[in-house]
Coordinates of N, CA and C in Angstrom, one line a residue:
X56 N -18.2 8.4 21.6 CA -18.9 8.0 20.4 C -19.8 6.9 20.8
X57 N -21.0 6.8 20.2 CA -21.9 5.7 20.5 C -22.0 4.8 19.3
X58 N -22.7 3.7 19.4 CA -22.9 2.8 18.3 C -22.4 1.4 18.7
X59 N -22.6 0.5 17.8 CA -22.2 -0.9 18.0 C -20.8 -1.2 17.7
X60 N -20.1 -0.3 17.0 CA -18.7 -0.5 16.6 C -17.8 -0.6 17.9
X61 N -16.8 -1.4 17.8 CA -15.9 -1.5 18.9 C -15.0 -0.3 19.1
X62 N -14.5 -0.1 20.3 CA -13.6 1.0 20.6 C -12.3 0.4 20.8
X63 N -11.3 0.9 20.1 CA -9.9 0.3 20.1 C -9.1 1.2 21.0
X64 N -8.4 0.7 22.0 CA -7.6 1.5 22.9 C -6.3 0.8 23.2
X65 N -5.3 1.6 23.4 CA -3.9 1.1 23.7 C -3.2 2.1 24.5
X66 N -2.5 1.7 25.5 CA -1.6 2.5 26.3 C -0.2 1.9 26.2
X67 N 0.8 2.8 25.8 CA 2.1 2.3 25.6 C 3.1 3.3 26.3
X68 N 4.3 2.7 26.7 CA 5.3 3.6 27.2 C 5.9 4.4 26.1
X69 N 6.5 5.6 26.4 CA 7.0 6.5 25.4 C 8.4 6.0 24.8
X70 N 8.3 5.0 23.9 CA 9.4 4.5 23.2 C 9.1 4.3 21.8
X71 N 10.0 4.6 20.9 CA 9.7 4.5 19.4 C 9.3 3.1 19.0
X72 N 9.9 2.1 19.7 CA 9.6 0.7 19.4 C 8.1 0.4 19.5
X73 N 7.3 1.2 20.2 CA 5.9 1.0 20.4 C 5.1 1.3 19.2
X74 N 5.7 1.9 18.2 CA 5.0 2.3 17.0 C 4.4 1.1 16.2
X75 N 5.1 -0.1 16.3 CA 4.6 -1.3 15.7 C 3.2 -1.7 16.3
X76 N 3.1 -1.6 17.6 CA 1.8 -2.0 18.3 C 0.8 -1.0 17.9
X77 N 1.1 0.3 17.8 CA 0.2 1.3 17.4 C -0.4 1.1 16.0
X78 N 0.5 0.8 15.1 CA 0.1 0.5 13.7 C -0.7 -0.7 13.6
X79 N -0.5 -1.7 14.4 CA -1.3 -2.9 14.5 C -2.7 -2.6 14.9
X80 N -2.8 -1.7 15.9 CA -4.1 -1.3 16.4 C -4.9 -0.5 15.4
X81 N -4.2 0.4 14.7 CA -4.9 1.1 13.6 C -5.4 0.2 12.5
X82 N -4.6 -0.8 12.1 CA -5.0 -1.8 11.1 C -6.2 -2.5 11.5
X83 N -6.2 -3.0 12.8 CA -7.4 -3.7 13.3 C -8.7 -2.8 13.3
X84 N -8.5 -1.6 13.7 CA -9.6 -0.6 13.7 C -10.1 -0.4 12.3
X85 N -9.2 -0.1 11.4 CA -9.6 0.1 10.0 C -10.4 -1.0 9.4
X86 N -9.9 -2.2 9.7 CA -10.6 -3.4 9.2 C -12.0 -3.6 9.8
X87 N -12.1 -3.4 11.1 CA -13.4 -3.5 11.8 C -14.4 -2.4 11.4
X88 N -13.9 -1.2 11.0 CA -14.8 -0.2 10.6 C -15.1 -0.2 9.1
X89 N -14.5 -1.2 8.4 CA -14.7 -1.3 7.0 C -14.2 -0.2 6.1
X90 N -13.0 0.4 6.5 CA -12.5 1.5 5.8 C -11.9 1.0 4.5
X91 N -12.0 1.8 3.4 CA -11.3 1.5 2.2 C -9.8 1.7 2.3
X92 N -9.1 1.2 1.4 CA -7.6 1.2 1.5 C -7.1 2.7 1.6
X93 N -7.6 3.6 0.8 CA -7.1 5.0 0.9 C -7.4 5.6 2.3
X94 N -8.6 5.5 2.8 CA -8.9 6.0 4.1 C -8.1 5.4 5.2
X95 N -7.9 4.1 5.1 CA -7.1 3.4 6.1 C -5.7 3.9 6.1
X96 N -5.2 4.1 4.9 CA -3.8 4.7 4.8 C -3.7 6.0 5.5
X97 N -4.6 6.9 5.2 CA -4.6 8.3 5.8 C -4.8 8.3 7.3
X98 N -5.7 7.4 7.8 CA -5.9 7.2 9.2 C -4.6 6.7 9.9
X99 N -4.0 5.7 9.3 CA -2.7 5.2 9.8 C -1.7 6.3 9.9
X100 N -1.6 7.1 8.8 CA -0.6 8.2 8.8 C -0.8 9.2 9.8
X101 N -2.1 9.7 10.0 CA -2.4 10.7 11.0 C -2.2 10.2 12.4
X102 N -2.6 8.9 12.7 CA -2.4 8.3 14.0 C -0.9 8.2 14.3
X103 N -0.1 7.7 13.3 CA 1.3 7.5 13.5 C 2.0 8.9 13.8
X104 N 1.6 9.9 13.0 CA 2.2 11.2 13.2 C 1.9 11.7 14.6
X105 N 0.6 11.6 15.0 CA 0.2 12.1 16.3 C 0.9 11.3 17.5
X106 N 1.0 10.0 17.3 CA 1.6 9.1 18.3 C 3.1 9.4 18.5
X107 N 3.8 9.5 17.4 CA 5.2 9.8 17.5 C 5.5 11.2 18.1
X108 N 4.6 12.1 17.8 CA 4.7 13.5 18.4 C 4.5 13.3 19.9
X109 N 3.5 12.5 20.3 CA 3.3 12.4 21.8 C 4.5 11.7 22.4
X110 N 5.0 10.7 21.8 CA 6.1 9.9 22.3 C 7.4 10.8 22.4
X111 N 7.7 11.5 21.3 CA 9.0 12.2 21.2 C 8.9 13.6 21.9
X112 N 7.9 14.4 21.4 CA 7.8 15.8 21.9 C 7.0 15.9 23.2
X113 N 5.9 15.2 23.3 CA 5.0 15.3 24.5 C 5.7 14.7 25.7
X114 N 6.1 13.5 25.6 CA 6.7 12.8 26.7 C 8.3 12.7 26.7
X115 N 8.9 13.3 25.7 CA 10.3 13.4 25.6 C 11.0 12.1 25.7
X116 N 10.4 11.0 25.0 CA 11.0 9.7 25.0 C 11.2 9.1 26.4
X117 N 10.4 9.6 27.4 CA 10.6 9.1 28.8 C 9.7 7.9 28.9
X118 N 10.3 6.7 29.0 CA 9.5 5.4 29.1 C 8.6 5.3 30.3
X119 N 8.8 6.1 31.3 CA 8.0 6.1 32.5 C 6.7 6.9 32.3
X120 N 6.6 7.6 31.1 CA 5.4 8.3 30.8 C 4.7 7.6 29.6
X121 N 3.4 7.5 29.7 CA 2.6 6.7 28.8 C 1.9 7.6 27.7
X122 N 1.6 7.0 26.6 CA 0.8 7.6 25.5 C -0.4 6.7 25.4
X123 N -1.6 7.3 25.4 CA -2.9 6.6 25.4 C -3.5 6.9 24.0
X124 N -4.0 5.9 23.4 CA -4.6 6.0 22.0 C -6.0 5.4 22.1
X125 N -7.0 6.0 21.5 CA -8.3 5.5 21.3 C -8.8 5.8 19.9
X126 N -9.4 4.8 19.3 CA -10.0 4.9 17.9 C -11.4 4.4 18.0
X127 N -12.3 5.2 17.6 CA -13.7 4.7 17.6 C -14.4 5.3 16.4
X128 N -15.6 4.7 16.1 CA -16.4 5.1 15.0 C -17.9 5.0 15.3
X129 N -18.7 5.9 14.8 CA -20.1 5.8 14.9 C -20.8 5.5 13.6
X130 N -19.9 5.2 12.6 CA -20.4 4.9 11.2 C -20.4 6.1 10.3
X131 N -20.4 7.3 10.9 CA -20.4 8.6 10.2 C -19.1 9.3 10.3
X132 N -18.4 9.0 11.4 CA -17.1 9.6 11.7 C -16.1 8.6 12.3
X133 N -14.9 8.9 12.2 CA -13.8 8.2 12.9 C -13.3 9.2 13.9
X134 N -13.2 8.8 15.2 CA -12.7 9.7 16.2 C -11.4 9.0 16.7
X135 N -10.3 9.9 16.8 CA -9.0 9.4 17.3 C -8.6 10.3 18.4
X136 N -8.2 9.8 19.5 CA -7.8 10.5 20.7 C -6.4 10.0 21.0
X137 N -5.4 11.0 21.1 CA -4.1 10.6 21.5 C -3.7 11.5 22.7
X138 N -3.3 10.9 23.8 CA -3.0 11.7 25.0 C -1.5 11.4 25.4
X139 N -0.8 12.4 25.9 CA 0.5 12.2 26.5 C 0.5 12.8 27.9
X140 N 1.6 12.6 28.6 CA 1.8 13.0 30.0 C 2.9 14.1 30.1
X141 N 3.1 14.8 29.0 CA 4.1 15.9 28.9 C 3.6 17.2 29.4
X142 N 4.3 18.2 29.0 CA 4.0 19.6 29.5 C 2.9 20.3 28.8
X143 N 2.4 19.7 27.7 CA 1.3 20.2 26.9 C 1.8 21.2 25.9
X144 N 0.9 21.5 24.9 CA 1.1 22.5 23.8 C -0.2 23.0 23.3
X145 N -0.1 24.0 22.5 CA -1.2 24.6 21.8 C -0.9 24.5 20.3
X146 N -1.9 24.2 19.5 CA -1.7 24.2 18.1 C -1.2 25.5 17.5
X147 N -1.6 26.6 18.1 CA -1.1 27.9 17.6 C 0.4 28.1 17.9
X148 N 1.0 27.3 18.8 CA 2.4 27.4 19.0 C 3.3 26.7 18.0
X149 N 2.7 25.9 17.2 CA 3.5 25.1 16.2 C 3.8 26.0 15.0
X150 N 5.1 26.2 14.7 CA 5.5 27.0 13.5 C 4.9 26.4 12.2
X151 N 4.5 27.3 11.3 CA 3.9 26.8 10.0 C 5.1 26.3 9.2
X152 N 5.1 25.0 8.8 CA 6.2 24.4 8.0 C 6.2 24.9 6.6
X153 N 5.1 25.6 6.2 CA 5.1 26.1 4.8 C 5.7 27.6 4.7
X154 N 5.9 28.2 5.9 CA 6.6 29.5 5.9 C 8.0 29.4 5.3
X155 N 8.4 30.4 4.6 CA 9.7 30.3 3.9 C 10.9 30.0 4.9
X156 N 10.9 30.5 6.1 CA 12.0 30.3 7.0 C 11.9 28.9 7.6
X157 N 10.8 28.2 7.4 CA 10.7 26.8 8.0 C 10.8 25.7 6.9
X158 N 10.8 26.0 5.6 CA 10.8 25.0 4.6 C 11.8 24.0 4.7
X159 N 13.0 24.3 5.1 CA 14.1 23.3 5.1 C 14.3 22.7 6.5
X160 N 13.5 23.1 7.4 CA 13.7 22.5 8.8 C 13.2 21.0 8.7
X161 N 13.9 20.1 9.5 CA 13.5 18.7 9.4 C 12.2 18.3 10.0
X162 N 11.6 19.1 10.9 CA 10.4 18.7 11.6 C 9.3 19.7 11.3
X163 N 8.2 19.4 12.0 CA 7.0 20.3 11.9 C 6.0 20.0 10.9
X164 N 6.1 18.8 10.2 CA 5.2 18.5 9.1 C 4.0 17.6 9.6
X165 N 4.2 17.0 10.8 CA 3.1 16.1 11.3 C 1.8 16.8 11.5
X166 N 1.8 17.9 12.2 CA 0.6 18.6 12.5 C -0.1 19.1 11.1
X167 N 0.8 19.5 10.2 CA 0.3 19.9 8.9 C -0.5 18.8 8.2
X168 N 0.1 17.6 8.2 CA -0.5 16.4 7.6 C -1.8 16.1 8.3
X169 N -1.8 16.1 9.7 CA -3.0 15.9 10.4 C -4.1 16.9 10.1
X170 N -3.8 18.1 10.1 CA -4.8 19.2 9.8 C -5.3 19.1 8.4
X171 N -4.4 18.7 7.5 CA -4.9 18.7 6.1 C -5.8 17.5 5.8
X172 N -5.7 16.4 6.5 CA -6.6 15.3 6.3 C -7.8 15.2 7.2
X173 N -7.7 15.5 8.5 CA -8.8 15.4 9.4 C -9.7 16.6 9.3
X174 N -11.0 16.3 9.5 CA -12.0 17.4 9.5 C -12.0 18.2 10.7
X175 N -11.7 17.7 11.8 CA -11.6 18.5 13.1 C -10.3 18.0 13.8
X176 N -9.6 19.0 14.4 CA -8.4 18.8 15.2 C -8.5 19.7 16.3
X177 N -8.4 19.2 17.5 CA -8.4 20.0 18.7 C -7.4 19.5 19.8
X178 N -6.7 20.4 20.4 CA -5.8 20.0 21.5 C -6.3 20.7 22.8
X179 N -6.4 19.8 23.8 CA -6.8 20.3 25.1 C -5.8 19.8 26.1
X180 N -5.9 20.3 27.4 CA -5.1 19.8 28.4 C -5.7 18.5 29.0
X181 N -4.9 17.5 29.1 CA -5.3 16.2 29.6 C -5.5 16.3 31.1
X182 N -6.5 15.6 31.6 CA -6.7 15.6 33.1 C -5.4 15.0 33.7
X183 N -4.8 15.6 34.6 CA -3.6 15.2 35.2 C -2.4 15.7 34.6
X184 N -2.5 16.6 33.5 CA -1.4 17.1 32.8 C -1.1 16.5 31.5
X185 N -0.5 17.2 30.6 CA -0.2 16.6 29.3 C -1.2 17.2 28.3
X186 N -1.2 16.6 27.1 CA -2.0 17.0 26.0 C -3.0 15.9 25.6
X187 N -4.1 16.4 25.1 CA -5.2 15.5 24.6 C -5.5 16.0 23.2
X188 N -5.1 15.2 22.2 CA -5.3 15.6 20.8 C -6.5 14.7 20.3
X189 N -7.6 15.4 19.9 CA -8.8 14.8 19.4 C -9.0 15.1 17.9
X190 N -9.1 14.1 17.1 CA -9.2 14.3 15.7 C -10.5 13.5 15.2
X191 N -11.2 14.2 14.2 CA -12.4 13.6 13.7 C -12.3 13.6 12.2
X192 N -12.6 12.4 11.6 CA -12.7 12.3 10.1 C -14.1 11.9 9.7
X193 N -14.8 12.6 8.9 CA -16.1 12.2 8.4 C -16.0 11.2 7.3
X194 N -16.9 10.2 7.4 CA -16.8 9.0 6.5 C -18.2 8.7 5.9
X195 N -18.2 8.1 4.8 CA -19.5 7.6 4.2 C -19.1 6.2 3.6
X196 N -19.7 5.2 4.1 CA -19.5 3.8 3.7 C -18.0 3.5 3.5
X197 N -17.2 3.8 4.6 CA -15.8 3.5 4.6 C -14.9 4.4 3.8
X198 N -15.5 5.4 3.2 CA -14.7 6.4 2.3 C -14.7 7.7 3.0
X199 N -13.7 8.6 2.7 CA -13.7 10.0 3.2 C -15.0 10.7 2.7
X200 N -15.6 11.5 3.6 CA -16.8 12.2 3.2 C -16.4 13.6 2.6

């Protein structure tokens, strides 16, 4: 993304304790981008869901593997990139949590939340292995578009 807005980046080992640092980064980015409270909340939720998925499912809680996070804005969109060093996955491989047989399962809602809020969601293979999740949210004056 281009523009004068700062790019926020963070690399953390795959431990649940790192979520506090991730949430701080999202708060800093939301404030710098002038996001309203509702949009900031949803960005934090989607980044948290994607980061915990990368830590737990992507890297299997292996602290020797890192999760990379980048948040940027060009004033019209917020772009979030989350990368892990795991075995990779495809969005089509994730069971639909709204299917009857999945309703009572404890997991699987993170991708649903991400897809329902973000305007674009794509997973590709990260250079060197792992997954690269790229999410885009359209905005107008700090509000969802």
